Amino acid sequence: LHPSIPNIDDFLSGGARWHLASGDALAFLAAIPDATIDAVITDPPYSSGGAFRGDRMAATSLKYVAHDSKLARPEFLGDSRDQRAYRYWCALWLSECLRVAKPGAPICVFTDWRQLPTTTDAVQAGGWLWRGVVAWDKTEAARPARGRFRNQCEYVVWGSKGPMATNRLCDALPGCFRHAVAPRDKHHIAGKPTPLMRGVVRICEPGGIVLDPFAGSGTTGVAALAEGRRFVGCELSSEYHERACARLDQTAA
Ligand SMILES: C[S@@+](CC[C@H](N)C(=O)[O-])C[C@H]1O[C@@H](n2cnc3c(N)ncnc32)[C@H](O)[C@@H]1O
């Protein structure tokens, strides 16, 4: 846990703006009381990067970093499950997220084109009401390939814990976001742009608690704080946990 925040109960009942646990998401989620979270917004490891098990077992830097990139970032964890194991594991953590979410709370789960069908299955297997898919257009900065469509988008599978009230205190939100990845704003091999995440966290009502069990470098949390929401999360890699805490500290200051 971040040293200044002793446990999840203190966070939930106190006035701290963020809490980031270090460890495995399933153990972390088990410690959260029922129906306490206002929105789940997460970018789990995709276990993607190829058609075969061997492809998925490769280092995350080989799968997700352009070969000519000069920027080295730490590898991240939990990205080598095969398809059946990935669907099963996602359903486990998604059902725990459902338990801790308040009735009607929204969920947003990032995925790529390979894992989109599996992610829509897993969201529903976890008990969520699937409501749609939002595209994140990474712009023409995504690598082109002659004679092929550019893999220019990632996706947000979204839904809610049962019926969702229409009078929630949120604006009408776009069904598509267009943001390039800026090297200065990328703190993780699979880091998301902060402006993108600031748009996505607005699905949470102002002042509410956003949960991200796979926080990485903490971009969801940074965006949540910047948009006037609170944040609770977890990260397995101690290197990324440290980076995320530093970013959250700086944003909350
Ligand atoms: C795709 S990354 C998140 C990146 C994040 N959105 C950002 O912008 O920095 C997924 C993260 O989940 C972490 N992870 C993998 N398995 C985990 C587990 N079982 N529990 C908690 N975190 C885990 C990985 O170490 C990785 O940092």
Short mmCIF file of C-alpha atoms and ligand atoms in Angstrom, two decimals:
data_model
loop_
_atom_site.label_atom_id
_atom_site.label_comp_id
_atom_site.label_asym_id
_atom_site.label_seq_id
_atom_site.Cartn_x
_atom_site.Cartn_y
_atom_site.Cartn_z
CA LEU A 1 0.00 0.00 0.00
CA HIS A 2 1.05 3.58 -0.43
CA PRO A 3 2.65 4.38 2.95
CA SER A 4 0.41 7.36 3.69
CA ILE A 5 -2.80 5.33 3.30
CA PRO A 6 -2.94 2.28 5.59
CA ASN A 7 -5.94 0.34 4.22
CA ILE A 8 -8.95 0.39 1.95
CA ASP A 9 -11.50 0.93 4.75
CA ASP A 10 -9.68 4.08 5.86
CA PHE A 11 -9.71 5.31 2.26
CA LEU A 12 -13.41 4.61 1.78
CA SER A 13 -14.48 6.27 5.01
CA GLY A 14 -11.87 9.07 4.98
CA GLY A 15 -11.14 12.05 2.81
CA ALA A 16 -8.02 10.83 0.95
CA ARG A 17 -8.26 11.35 -2.79
CA TRP A 18 -6.42 8.22 -3.87
CA HIS A 19 -5.24 4.79 -2.75
CA LEU A 20 -2.98 2.48 -4.72
CA ALA A 21 -2.30 -1.07 -3.53
CA SER A 22 0.72 -3.06 -4.62
CA GLY A 23 -0.04 -6.71 -5.41
CA ASP A 24 -2.46 -9.00 -7.20
CA ALA A 25 -5.80 -7.55 -8.30
CA LEU A 26 -7.90 -10.51 -7.15
CA ALA A 27 -6.54 -10.34 -3.58
CA PHE A 28 -6.94 -6.56 -3.57
CA LEU A 29 -10.54 -6.70 -4.84
CA ALA A 30 -11.45 -9.28 -2.17
CA ALA A 31 -10.66 -6.67 0.51
CA ILE A 32 -13.09 -4.07 -0.90
CA PRO A 33 -16.56 -4.03 0.71
CA ASP A 34 -19.67 -4.63 -1.43
CA ALA A 35 -21.28 -1.76 -3.39
CA THR A 36 -18.75 0.97 -2.58
CA ILE A 37 -17.34 1.91 -6.02
CA ASP A 38 -18.90 4.44 -8.42
CA ALA A 39 -17.15 3.39 -11.67
CA VAL A 40 -14.73 0.67 -12.82
CA ILE A 41 -12.36 1.95 -15.52
CA THR A 42 -9.52 -0.34 -16.39
CA ASP A 43 -6.89 -1.29 -18.93
CA PRO A 44 -5.95 -4.90 -18.11
CA PRO A 45 -3.07 -6.79 -19.74
CA TYR A 46 -4.50 -7.83 -23.14
CA SER A 47 -2.62 -11.16 -23.50
CA SER A 48 -2.56 -10.28 -27.18
CA GLY A 49 0.17 -9.67 -29.72
CA GLY A 50 -0.23 -12.71 -31.98
CA ALA A 51 -2.28 -15.69 -33.08
CA PHE A 52 -0.37 -18.39 -31.22
CA ARG A 53 0.48 -19.16 -27.62
CA GLY A 54 4.18 -18.65 -28.42
CA ASP A 55 3.47 -15.11 -29.65
CA ARG A 56 1.70 -14.24 -26.42
CA MET A 57 4.54 -15.61 -24.30
CA ALA A 58 6.96 -13.06 -25.79
CA ALA A 59 8.20 -10.12 -23.68
CA THR A 60 5.75 -7.21 -23.60
CA SER A 61 8.40 -4.95 -25.12
CA LEU A 62 8.61 -7.27 -28.17
CA LYS A 63 4.83 -7.43 -28.54
CA TYR A 64 3.85 -3.80 -27.99
CA VAL A 65 6.85 -1.60 -28.79
CA ALA A 66 7.81 -0.64 -32.35
CA HIS A 67 11.15 -2.26 -33.26
CA ASP A 68 12.71 1.11 -34.05
CA SER A 69 11.64 2.72 -30.75
CA LYS A 70 14.51 4.09 -28.70
CA LEU A 71 12.47 4.36 -25.49
CA ALA A 72 13.01 1.51 -23.02
CA ARG A 73 10.36 0.99 -20.32
CA PRO A 74 10.00 -1.81 -17.74
CA GLU A 75 8.25 -5.01 -18.89
CA PHE A 76 4.78 -5.48 -17.39
CA LEU A 77 3.18 -8.59 -15.90
CA GLY A 78 0.32 -11.04 -16.54
CA ASP A 79 0.24 -10.74 -20.34
CA SER A 80 0.85 -14.34 -21.48
CA ARG A 81 -2.45 -16.20 -20.91
CA ASP A 82 -3.86 -18.28 -23.76
CA GLN A 83 -7.35 -17.48 -25.01
CA ARG A 84 -9.35 -19.78 -22.71
CA ALA A 85 -7.35 -18.80 -19.65
CA TYR A 86 -7.67 -15.12 -20.52
CA ARG A 87 -11.47 -15.29 -20.79
CA TYR A 88 -11.71 -17.25 -17.54
CA TRP A 89 -9.38 -14.91 -15.62
CA CYS A 90 -11.19 -11.80 -16.92
CA ALA A 91 -14.54 -13.24 -15.81
CA LEU A 92 -13.09 -13.77 -12.30
CA TRP A 93 -11.91 -10.21 -11.76
CA LEU A 94 -14.90 -8.74 -13.59
CA SER A 95 -17.29 -10.53 -11.22
CA GLU A 96 -15.34 -9.21 -8.23
CA CYS A 97 -15.57 -5.70 -9.73
CA LEU A 98 -19.33 -6.23 -10.05
CA ARG A 99 -19.61 -7.12 -6.36
CA VAL A 100 -17.78 -3.96 -5.23
CA ALA A 101 -19.61 -1.63 -7.67
CA LYS A 102 -22.73 0.29 -6.61
CA PRO A 103 -25.99 -0.62 -8.42
CA GLY A 104 -26.05 1.12 -11.82
CA ALA A 105 -22.29 1.85 -11.76
CA PRO A 106 -20.59 1.96 -15.17
CA ILE A 107 -17.66 -0.22 -16.26
CA CYS A 108 -15.15 0.52 -19.05
CA VAL A 109 -12.60 -2.13 -20.11
CA PHE A 110 -9.91 -1.41 -22.69
CA THR A 111 -9.05 -4.03 -25.30
CA ASP A 112 -7.60 -4.39 -28.80
CA TRP A 113 -9.05 -5.83 -32.02
CA ARG A 114 -7.83 -9.36 -31.27
CA GLN A 115 -9.38 -9.50 -27.80
CA LEU A 116 -12.55 -7.51 -28.48
CA PRO A 117 -14.91 -10.55 -28.83
CA THR A 118 -13.39 -12.22 -25.76
CA THR A 119 -13.67 -9.04 -23.73
CA THR A 120 -17.36 -8.53 -24.58
CA ASP A 121 -17.96 -12.18 -23.54
CA ALA A 122 -16.00 -11.77 -20.31
CA VAL A 123 -17.76 -8.53 -19.31
CA GLN A 124 -21.10 -10.34 -19.62
CA ALA A 125 -19.80 -13.52 -17.96
CA GLY A 126 -18.77 -11.30 -15.03
CA GLY A 127 -22.44 -10.30 -14.68
CA TRP A 128 -22.30 -6.80 -16.23
CA LEU A 129 -24.90 -5.45 -18.62
CA TRP A 130 -22.96 -4.83 -21.85
CA ARG A 131 -23.94 -1.45 -23.35
CA GLY A 132 -21.54 -0.83 -26.21
CA VAL A 133 -18.06 -0.31 -27.58
CA VAL A 134 -16.28 3.05 -27.75
CA ALA A 135 -13.36 3.42 -30.17
CA TRP A 136 -10.07 5.04 -29.30
CA ASP A 137 -8.61 6.28 -32.60
CA LYS A 138 -4.83 6.57 -32.16
CA THR A 139 -4.68 8.76 -35.31
CA GLU A 140 -2.44 8.36 -38.35
CA ALA A 141 0.48 8.18 -35.90
CA ALA A 142 -0.33 4.41 -35.77
CA ARG A 143 2.05 2.43 -38.01
CA PRO A 144 0.88 2.13 -41.67
CA ALA A 145 1.34 -1.04 -43.77
CA ARG A 146 1.19 -1.09 -47.58
CA GLY A 147 -1.94 -2.84 -48.93
CA ARG A 148 -3.51 -3.21 -45.47
CA PHE A 149 -5.79 -1.29 -43.14
CA ARG A 150 -3.89 0.46 -40.42
CA ASN A 151 -4.51 -0.97 -36.92
CA GLN A 152 -5.41 2.46 -35.73
CA CYS A 153 -7.94 1.81 -32.96
CA GLU A 154 -8.22 0.24 -29.56
CA TYR A 155 -11.61 -0.19 -27.91
CA VAL A 156 -13.44 0.40 -24.66
CA VAL A 157 -16.09 -2.23 -23.88
CA TRP A 158 -18.54 -0.57 -21.57
CA GLY A 159 -21.58 -1.52 -19.53
CA SER A 160 -23.23 -1.14 -16.15
CA LYS A 161 -24.19 -3.04 -13.04
CA GLY A 162 -27.81 -3.57 -14.05
CA PRO A 163 -30.06 -0.67 -15.05
CA MET A 164 -28.36 2.71 -15.22
CA ALA A 165 -30.31 5.83 -14.21
CA THR A 166 -30.65 8.49 -16.93
CA ASN A 167 -30.38 11.35 -14.41
CA ARG A 168 -26.77 10.64 -13.37
CA LEU A 169 -24.76 13.86 -13.00
CA CYS A 170 -22.64 13.20 -16.11
CA ASP A 171 -22.56 15.00 -19.45
CA ALA A 172 -23.43 13.33 -22.75
CA LEU A 173 -20.16 11.62 -23.68
CA PRO A 174 -18.61 10.89 -27.11
CA GLY A 175 -18.72 7.40 -28.65
CA CYS A 176 -15.25 7.79 -30.11
CA PHE A 177 -12.03 9.45 -28.89
CA ARG A 178 -9.16 10.59 -31.10
CA HIS A 179 -5.83 11.05 -29.33
CA ALA A 180 -2.30 10.24 -30.46
CA VAL A 181 0.15 8.79 -27.95
CA ALA A 182 2.59 11.55 -26.99
CA PRO A 183 6.02 10.16 -25.98
CA ARG A 184 6.25 12.63 -23.05
CA ASP A 185 2.90 11.43 -21.73
CA LYS A 186 3.70 7.70 -22.00
CA HIS A 187 4.89 6.24 -18.71
CA HIS A 188 4.24 2.54 -19.44
CA ILE A 189 4.78 0.17 -22.39
CA ALA A 190 1.00 0.08 -22.85
CA GLY A 191 0.30 3.52 -21.31
CA LYS A 192 -2.82 5.41 -22.36
CA PRO A 193 -2.81 9.16 -23.15
CA THR A 194 -3.91 11.25 -20.17
CA PRO A 195 -6.35 13.37 -22.30
CA LEU A 196 -8.05 10.13 -23.46
CA MET A 197 -8.45 8.92 -19.90
CA ARG A 198 -9.75 12.32 -18.78
CA GLY A 199 -12.54 11.86 -21.32
CA VAL A 200 -13.30 8.29 -20.22
CA VAL A 201 -13.40 8.93 -16.44
CA ARG A 202 -16.21 11.44 -16.99
CA ILE A 203 -18.55 8.42 -17.08
CA CYS A 204 -18.12 8.47 -13.27
CA GLU A 205 -20.24 11.04 -11.44
CA PRO A 206 -18.23 14.01 -10.10
CA GLY A 207 -16.74 13.25 -6.67
CA GLY A 208 -17.27 9.49 -7.13
CA ILE A 209 -14.67 6.75 -6.70
CA VAL A 210 -13.06 5.31 -9.85
CA LEU A 211 -11.55 1.80 -9.50
CA ASP A 212 -8.71 0.50 -11.72
CA PRO A 213 -7.37 -2.91 -10.59
CA PHE A 214 -4.62 -2.83 -13.29
CA ALA A 215 -3.26 0.67 -12.76
CA GLY A 216 0.10 0.41 -14.58
CA SER A 217 1.67 3.87 -14.42
CA GLY A 218 -1.54 5.28 -12.90
CA THR A 219 -3.01 7.15 -15.88
CA THR A 220 -6.63 6.30 -14.96
CA GLY A 221 -5.98 7.67 -11.46
CA VAL A 222 -4.22 10.81 -12.69
CA ALA A 223 -7.19 11.47 -15.00
CA ALA A 224 -9.73 10.76 -12.25
CA LEU A 225 -8.07 13.24 -9.87
CA ALA A 226 -7.75 15.86 -12.61
CA GLU A 227 -11.49 15.50 -13.34
CA GLY A 228 -12.54 15.82 -9.69
CA ARG A 229 -13.11 12.13 -8.97
CA ARG A 230 -11.41 9.96 -6.31
CA PHE A 231 -9.30 6.94 -7.26
CA VAL A 232 -8.57 3.49 -5.91
CA GLY A 233 -6.34 1.02 -7.72
CA CYS A 234 -3.86 -1.81 -7.67
CA GLU A 235 -0.68 -2.70 -9.59
CA LEU A 236 1.33 -5.94 -9.50
CA SER A 237 4.67 -4.65 -10.77
CA SER A 238 6.53 -2.80 -8.00
CA GLU A 239 8.33 -0.62 -10.56
CA TYR A 240 5.08 0.58 -12.11
CA HIS A 241 3.45 0.88 -8.68
CA GLU A 242 6.19 3.30 -7.69
CA ARG A 243 5.80 5.32 -10.89
CA ALA A 244 2.03 5.50 -10.43
CA CYS A 245 2.31 6.66 -6.81
CA ALA A 246 4.70 9.43 -7.88
CA ARG A 247 2.31 10.60 -10.61
CA LEU A 248 -0.72 10.45 -8.29
CA ASP A 249 1.13 12.36 -5.54
CA GLN A 250 2.10 15.05 -8.04
CA THR A 251 -1.43 15.34 -9.47
CA ALA A 252 -3.06 15.49 -6.03
CA ALA A 253 -0.61 18.16 -4.76
C1 LIG B 1 -2.06 -2.40 -19.83
S1 LIG B 1 -1.25 -2.09 -18.34
C2 LIG B 1 -2.04 -0.62 -17.70
C3 LIG B 1 -1.44 0.64 -18.24
C4 LIG B 1 -2.10 1.90 -17.71
N1 LIG B 1 -3.40 2.10 -18.29
C5 LIG B 1 -1.23 3.13 -17.96
O1 LIG B 1 -1.66 4.04 -18.69
O2 LIG B 1 -0.13 3.17 -17.44
C6 LIG B 1 -1.79 -3.37 -17.30
C7 LIG B 1 -1.08 -3.44 -15.98
O3 LIG B 1 -1.65 -4.52 -15.18
C8 LIG B 1 -0.62 -5.06 -14.38
N2 LIG B 1 -1.04 -6.40 -13.93
C9 LIG B 1 -0.96 -7.58 -14.60
N3 LIG B 1 -1.48 -8.58 -13.87
C10 LIG B 1 -1.91 -8.02 -12.72
C11 LIG B 1 -2.57 -8.54 -11.56
N4 LIG B 1 -2.88 -9.84 -11.47
N5 LIG B 1 -2.89 -7.69 -10.58
C12 LIG B 1 -2.59 -6.35 -10.66
N6 LIG B 1 -1.96 -5.80 -11.72
C13 LIG B 1 -1.64 -6.62 -12.75
C14 LIG B 1 0.60 -5.07 -15.28
O4 LIG B 1 1.82 -5.12 -14.54
C15 LIG B 1 0.41 -3.77 -16.07
O5 LIG B 1 1.17 -2.73 -15.51
#
